[in-house]
Structure formats: C-alpha cells, structure tokens
PDB file of C-alpha atoms and ligand atoms in Angstrom:
ATOM      1  CA  UNK A   1     224.667 163.079  51.834  1.00  0.00           C
ATOM      2  CA  UNK A   2     227.276 164.556  49.628  1.00  0.00           C
ATOM      3  CA  UNK A   3     224.604 166.624  47.799  1.00  0.00           C
ATOM      4  CA  UNK A   4     224.123 168.446  51.106  1.00  0.00           C
ATOM      5  CA  UNK A   5     227.651 169.892  50.958  1.00  0.00           C
ATOM      6  CA  UNK A   6     227.892 173.561  50.063  1.00  0.00           C
ATOM      7  CA  UNK A   7     230.592 176.131  49.611  1.00  0.00           C
ATOM      8  CA  UNK A   8     230.225 179.849  50.248  1.00  0.00           C
ATOM      9  CA  UNK A   9     232.792 182.498  49.375  1.00  0.00           C
ATOM     10  CA  UNK A  10     232.512 186.003  50.666  1.00  0.00           C
ATOM     11  CA  UNK A  11     234.490 189.249  51.148  1.00  0.00           C
ATOM     12  CA  UNK A  12     234.092 191.758  53.922  1.00  0.00           C
ATOM     13  CA  UNK A  13     235.855 194.793  55.448  1.00  0.00           C
ATOM     14  CA  UNK A  14     237.322 194.721  58.907  1.00  0.00           C
ATOM     15  CA  UNK A  15     235.703 197.339  61.186  1.00  0.00           C
ATOM     16  CA  UNK A  16     239.176 198.251  62.322  1.00  0.00           C
ATOM     17  CA  UNK A  17     242.502 196.772  61.219  1.00  0.00           C
ATOM     18  CA  UNK A  18     243.301 193.368  62.710  1.00  0.00           C
ATOM     19  CA  UNK A  19     246.667 192.932  64.257  1.00  0.00           C
ATOM     20  CA  UNK A  20     248.292 189.557  64.730  1.00  0.00           C
ATOM     21  CA  UNK A  21     246.685 188.949  68.191  1.00  0.00           C
ATOM     22  CA  UNK A  22     243.234 189.555  67.072  1.00  0.00           C
ATOM     23  CA  UNK A  23     243.708 187.402  64.023  1.00  0.00           C
ATOM     24  CA  UNK A  24     245.155 184.597  66.123  1.00  0.00           C
ATOM     25  CA  UNK A  25     242.185 184.878  68.546  1.00  0.00           C
ATOM     26  CA  UNK A  26     239.750 184.613  65.612  1.00  0.00           C
ATOM     27  CA  UNK A  27     241.692 181.772  64.103  1.00  0.00           C
ATOM     28  CA  UNK A  28     241.759 179.785  67.363  1.00  0.00           C
ATOM     29  CA  UNK A  29     238.056 180.415  68.090  1.00  0.00           C
ATOM     30  CA  UNK A  30     237.043 179.511  64.478  1.00  0.00           C
ATOM     31  CA  UNK A  31     239.171 176.356  64.268  1.00  0.00           C
ATOM     32  CA  UNK A  32     237.678 174.877  67.400  1.00  0.00           C
ATOM     33  CA  UNK A  33     234.115 175.724  66.481  1.00  0.00           C
ATOM     34  CA  UNK A  34     234.421 174.694  62.811  1.00  0.00           C
ATOM     35  CA  UNK A  35     235.825 171.347  63.756  1.00  0.00           C
ATOM     36  CA  UNK A  36     232.814 170.710  66.029  1.00  0.00           C
ATOM     37  CA  UNK A  37     230.384 171.649  63.166  1.00  0.00           C
ATOM     38  CA  UNK A  38     232.192 169.734  60.437  1.00  0.00           C
ATOM     39  CA  UNK A  39     233.185 173.001  58.681  1.00  0.00           C
ATOM     40  CA  UNK A  40     236.309 173.443  56.597  1.00  0.00           C
ATOM     41  CA  UNK A  41     237.592 176.259  54.391  1.00  0.00           C
ATOM     42  CA  UNK A  42     240.043 179.160  54.377  1.00  0.00           C
ATOM     43  CA  UNK A  43     240.259 182.739  55.547  1.00  0.00           C
ATOM     44  CA  UNK A  44     242.676 185.323  54.015  1.00  0.00           C
ATOM     45  CA  UNK A  45     243.286 188.774  55.421  1.00  0.00           C
ATOM     46  CA  UNK A  46     244.961 191.497  53.563  1.00  0.00           C
ATOM     47  CA  UNK A  47     244.924 195.210  54.352  1.00  0.00           C
ATOM     48  CA  UNK A  48     241.688 195.348  56.173  1.00  0.00           C
ATOM     49  CA  UNK A  49     239.834 192.986  53.860  1.00  0.00           C
ATOM     50  CA  UNK A  50     238.704 189.458  54.560  1.00  0.00           C
ATOM     51  CA  UNK A  51     238.127 186.735  51.925  1.00  0.00           C
ATOM     52  CA  UNK A  52     236.739 183.571  53.256  1.00  0.00           C
ATOM     53  CA  UNK A  53     235.605 180.142  51.877  1.00  0.00           C
ATOM     54  CA  UNK A  54     233.414 178.067  54.095  1.00  0.00           C
ATOM     55  CA  UNK A  55     232.317 174.557  53.213  1.00  0.00           C
ATOM     56  CA  UNK A  56     230.291 171.933  54.980  1.00  0.00           C
ATOM     57  CA  UNK A  57     226.741 170.756  55.472  1.00  0.00           C
ATOM     58  CA  UNK A  58     224.160 173.327  54.290  1.00  0.00           C
ATOM     59  CA  UNK A  59     222.655 173.892  57.703  1.00  0.00           C
ATOM     60  CA  UNK A  60     225.940 174.405  59.470  1.00  0.00           C
ATOM     61  CA  UNK A  61     227.201 176.842  56.815  1.00  0.00           C
ATOM     62  CA  UNK A  62     223.958 178.797  56.874  1.00  0.00           C
ATOM     63  CA  UNK A  63     223.998 178.983  60.648  1.00  0.00           C
ATOM     64  CA  UNK A  64     227.542 180.304  60.656  1.00  0.00           C
ATOM     65  CA  UNK A  65     226.943 182.746  57.895  1.00  0.00           C
ATOM     66  CA  UNK A  66     224.153 184.221  59.956  1.00  0.00           C
ATOM     67  CA  UNK A  67     226.526 184.796  62.943  1.00  0.00           C
ATOM     68  CA  UNK A  68     229.301 186.035  60.693  1.00  0.00           C
ATOM     69  CA  UNK A  69     226.989 188.585  59.072  1.00  0.00           C
ATOM     70  CA  UNK A  70     226.167 189.976  62.537  1.00  0.00           C
ATOM     71  CA  UNK A  71     229.676 190.026  63.713  1.00  0.00           C
ATOM     72  CA  UNK A  72     230.591 193.652  64.493  1.00  0.00           C
ATOM     73  CA  UNK A  73     234.270 192.987  63.804  1.00  0.00           C
ATOM     74  CA  UNK A  74     233.589 193.498  60.117  1.00  0.00           C
ATOM     75  CA  UNK A  75     231.073 195.038  57.758  1.00  0.00           C
ATOM     76  CA  UNK A  76     229.976 194.881  54.179  1.00  0.00           C
ATOM     77  CA  UNK A  77     229.818 191.082  54.039  1.00  0.00           C
ATOM     78  CA  UNK A  78     229.343 190.317  50.349  1.00  0.00           C
ATOM     79  CA  UNK A  79     228.745 186.718  49.202  1.00  0.00           C
ATOM     80  CA  UNK A  80     230.524 186.091  45.841  1.00  0.00           C
ATOM     81  CA  UNK A  81     229.735 182.475  45.194  1.00  0.00           C
ATOM     82  CA  UNK A  82     227.496 179.812  46.622  1.00  0.00           C
ATOM     83  CA  UNK A  83     227.888 176.351  45.278  1.00  0.00           C
ATOM     84  CA  UNK A  84     226.813 172.762  45.923  1.00  0.00           C
ATOM     85  CA  UNK A  85     229.981 170.653  45.937  1.00  0.00           C
ATOM     86  CA  UNK A  86     230.514 166.846  45.788  1.00  0.00           C
ATOM     87  CA  UNK A  87     233.988 166.912  47.449  1.00  0.00           C
ATOM     88  CA  UNK A  88     235.519 169.405  49.921  1.00  0.00           C
ATOM     89  CA  UNK A  89     238.310 171.446  48.550  1.00  0.00           C
ATOM     90  CA  UNK A  90     239.778 172.001  51.999  1.00  0.00           C
ATOM     91  CA  UNK A  91     240.447 169.218  54.431  1.00  0.00           C
ATOM     92  CA  UNK A  92     240.806 171.454  57.473  1.00  0.00           C
ATOM     93  CA  UNK A  93     240.067 175.060  58.244  1.00  0.00           C
ATOM     94  CA  UNK A  94     243.065 177.356  58.055  1.00  0.00           C
ATOM     95  CA  UNK A  95     244.023 180.926  57.451  1.00  0.00           C
ATOM     96  CA  UNK A  96     246.615 182.808  55.342  1.00  0.00           C
ATOM     97  CA  UNK A  97     247.690 186.181  56.330  1.00  0.00           C
ATOM     98  CA  UNK A  98     249.370 188.294  53.749  1.00  0.00           C
ATOM     99  CA  UNK A  99     252.002 189.690  53.869  1.00  0.00           C
ATOM    100  CA  UNK A 100     253.403 187.702  56.822  1.00  0.00           C
ATOM    101  CA  UNK A 101     252.439 184.075  56.086  1.00  0.00           C
ATOM    102  CA  UNK A 102     253.230 181.937  53.179  1.00  0.00           C
ATOM    103  CA  UNK A 103     256.707 180.654  53.924  1.00  0.00           C
ATOM    104  CA  UNK A 104     256.593 177.466  51.863  1.00  0.00           C
ATOM    105  CA  UNK A 105     254.998 178.567  48.618  1.00  0.00           C
ATOM    106  CA  UNK A 106     255.442 182.106  47.361  1.00  0.00           C
ATOM    107  CA  UNK A 107     252.224 184.019  46.672  1.00  0.00           C
ATOM    108  CA  UNK A 108     251.106 183.551  43.078  1.00  0.00           C
ATOM    109  CA  UNK A 109     252.219 186.134  40.648  1.00  0.00           C
ATOM    110  CA  UNK A 110     249.558 188.822  40.677  1.00  0.00           C
ATOM    111  CA  UNK A 111     248.297 187.763  44.222  1.00  0.00           C
ATOM    112  CA  UNK A 112     247.582 191.378  44.942  1.00  0.00           C
ATOM    113  CA  UNK A 113     245.589 191.898  41.766  1.00  0.00           C
ATOM    114  CA  UNK A 114     243.759 188.667  42.257  1.00  0.00           C
ATOM    115  CA  UNK A 115     242.785 189.804  45.790  1.00  0.00           C
ATOM    116  CA  UNK A 116     241.643 193.084  44.437  1.00  0.00           C
ATOM    117  CA  UNK A 117     239.682 191.369  41.675  1.00  0.00           C
ATOM    118  CA  UNK A 118     237.483 189.727  44.355  1.00  0.00           C
ATOM    119  CA  UNK A 119     235.829 193.086  44.667  1.00  0.00           C
ATOM    120  CA  UNK A 120     235.591 193.783  40.965  1.00  0.00           C
ATOM    121  CA  UNK A 121     232.315 194.964  39.630  1.00  0.00           C
ATOM    122  CA  UNK A 122     232.712 192.355  36.871  1.00  0.00           C
ATOM    123  CA  UNK A 123     231.227 189.153  38.316  1.00  0.00           C
ATOM    124  CA  UNK A 124     233.241 186.851  36.122  1.00  0.00           C
ATOM    125  CA  UNK A 125     236.397 188.549  37.227  1.00  0.00           C
ATOM    126  CA  UNK A 126     235.471 188.183  40.888  1.00  0.00           C
ATOM    127  CA  UNK A 127     234.541 184.441  40.484  1.00  0.00           C
ATOM    128  CA  UNK A 128     237.772 183.871  38.587  1.00  0.00           C
ATOM    129  CA  UNK A 129     239.571 185.427  41.484  1.00  0.00           C
ATOM    130  CA  UNK A 130     237.778 183.095  43.905  1.00  0.00           C
ATOM    131  CA  UNK A 131     238.950 180.076  41.912  1.00  0.00           C
ATOM    132  CA  UNK A 132     242.517 181.269  41.580  1.00  0.00           C
ATOM    133  CA  UNK A 133     242.930 182.009  45.273  1.00  0.00           C
ATOM    134  CA  UNK A 134     241.392 178.616  46.142  1.00  0.00           C
ATOM    135  CA  UNK A 135     243.752 176.775  43.842  1.00  0.00           C
ATOM    136  CA  UNK A 136     246.735 178.764  45.267  1.00  0.00           C
ATOM    137  CA  UNK A 137     245.696 178.156  48.799  1.00  0.00           C
ATOM    138  CA  UNK A 138     245.183 174.460  48.451  1.00  0.00           C
ATOM    139  CA  UNK A 139     248.665 174.115  46.772  1.00  0.00           C
ATOM    140  CA  UNK A 140     250.150 176.159  49.638  1.00  0.00           C
ATOM    141  CA  UNK A 141     248.567 173.939  52.304  1.00  0.00           C
ATOM    142  CA  UNK A 142     249.574 170.713  50.489  1.00  0.00           C
ATOM    143  CA  UNK A 143     253.230 171.807  50.390  1.00  0.00           C
ATOM    144  CA  UNK A 144     253.164 172.447  54.280  1.00  0.00           C
ATOM    145  CA  UNK A 145     252.795 168.662  54.872  1.00  0.00           C
TER     146      UNK A 145
HETATM  147  C1  LIG B   1     236.018 187.548  59.076  1.00  0.00           C
HETATM  148  C2  LIG B   1     235.479 186.598  60.052  1.00  0.00           C
HETATM  149  C3  LIG B   1     235.440 185.259  59.821  1.00  0.00           C
HETATM  150  C4  LIG B   1     234.946 184.401  60.792  1.00  0.00           C
HETATM  151  N1  LIG B   1     235.010 183.023  60.556  1.00  0.00           N
HETATM  152  C5  LIG B   1     234.498 182.181  61.503  1.00  0.00           C
HETATM  153  C6  LIG B   1     234.557 180.827  61.264  1.00  0.00           C
HETATM  154  O1  LIG B   1     235.062 180.267  60.304  1.00  0.00           O
HETATM  155  N2  LIG B   1     234.088 179.950  62.254  1.00  0.00           N
HETATM  156  C7  LIG B   1     233.554 180.545  63.419  1.00  0.00           C
HETATM  157  O2  LIG B   1     233.034 179.702  64.184  1.00  0.00           O
HETATM  158  N3  LIG B   1     233.429 181.811  63.608  1.00  0.00           N
HETATM  159  C8  LIG B   1     233.922 182.776  62.735  1.00  0.00           C
HETATM  160  N4  LIG B   1     233.802 183.979  62.924  1.00  0.00           N
HETATM  161  C9  LIG B   1     233.286 184.510  64.234  1.00  0.00           C
HETATM  162  C10 LIG B   1     231.683 184.482  64.185  1.00  0.00           C
HETATM  163  O3  LIG B   1     231.317 185.650  63.605  1.00  0.00           O
HETATM  164  C11 LIG B   1     231.149 184.368  65.577  1.00  0.00           C
HETATM  165  O4  LIG B   1     231.859 185.360  66.465  1.00  0.00           O
HETATM  166  C12 LIG B   1     231.496 183.006  66.241  1.00  0.00           C
HETATM  167  O5  LIG B   1     230.884 182.056  65.391  1.00  0.00           O
HETATM  168  C13 LIG B   1     230.880 182.856  67.657  1.00  0.00           C
HETATM  169  O6  LIG B   1     229.520 183.072  67.720  1.00  0.00           O
HETATM  170  P1  LIG B   1     228.717 182.610  68.917  1.00  0.00           P
HETATM  171  O7  LIG B   1     229.377 183.210  70.148  1.00  0.00           O
HETATM  172  O8  LIG B   1     227.333 183.256  68.753  1.00  0.00           O
HETATM  173  O9  LIG B   1     228.634 181.169  69.016  1.00  0.00           O
HETATM  174  C14 LIG B   1     234.366 184.918  61.953  1.00  0.00           C
HETATM  175  C15 LIG B   1     234.349 186.300  62.201  1.00  0.00           C
HETATM  176  C16 LIG B   1     234.913 187.141  61.183  1.00  0.00           C
HETATM  177  C17 LIG B   1     234.875 188.609  61.609  1.00  0.00           C
END
C-alpha cells in the first residue's frame, strides 16, 4: 500500500575518511541489497560527512536504519526528517560524491552551504537543505538519462 511508503533523511560522520575504493564498495553492496529490499534513495559524501535519503516500505527502511546506526564506518547518525510519502522521489538508489562526481549538471549554487546547512541547529534550515539537495539530486539523475 502506498501509505506504507516512508522516506528517512539523515546525516552522519565517517569514522575515518572514505576514499574512492571504500565508497565504491559501499555503493556496490548497498545497491545490490537495496534492490532486493525495494529500497531507493540517494547518498552524498562530502568531506567526511554523509547525507542519505532512504525510501521504501516502512519495515525495510526501519530494518536498514537499525543496521546503519550500528555500522562502525560512521558515527553520529542524526535523522533529520521522517515522512510518509505517496510516491518515491528516487527511482533507483544512487550516490553522488562531491567534489568528483556531477559531470552532467553543475552543483547548485551554494551547494557547499546547503550541505553545511544540513547540520544547522535551526531545524527549518536543515529541512530546507534536505529539500534542496533532493531536488538538485533528482535533476542531476534525470539529466544522466
Ligand atoms: C553511510 C552509510 C550508508 C549505508 N547505506 C546503505 C544502504 O543504502 N543499503 C545497505 O544495504 N547498506 C547500507 N550501508 C551498510 C549497512 O550499514 C550494513 O553494513 C549493510 O546493510 C550490511 O549489513 P548486514 O551484513 O548485517 O546485512 C550503509 C553504511 C553506511 C556507513
């Protein structure tokens, strides 16, 4: 049922900096597993900080969040937003890596500030940043087709 669909956005801090190899391993592992569990979303990595949006059936998202919270590769997992959604915003699970990625669409003006705003004490600012990054990421993915 569509009402069972949820979206969770969180930020976290890498336990140690991720290089390309580790990011690719995480990406490959996650893509496989998310596909099996009907999960979609996005993961951004910038300077030791992760920002992830996960969407899918409530149980599958909850189960994965439990694993993610325990994952020693990062700490300080902080959920910014949990929403029930009618439609998915991402059709597949993918990952952007700033500063290397993003060949097709330039990062939005203020991308760095937006990323920093995720961690703002001001809740409105951090939720606005979630929305802006989501819109940007979707536009970027669409233009890759
Ligand atoms: C920042 C970050 C994001 C992650 N995202 C996902 C993800 O989207 N899907 C996934 O299956 N695992 C993800 N993982 C890995 C999980 O924490 C966990 O290692 C994985 O689900 C395998 O768990 P299992 O061996 O207990 O099945 C992520 C880990 C980190 C550090």
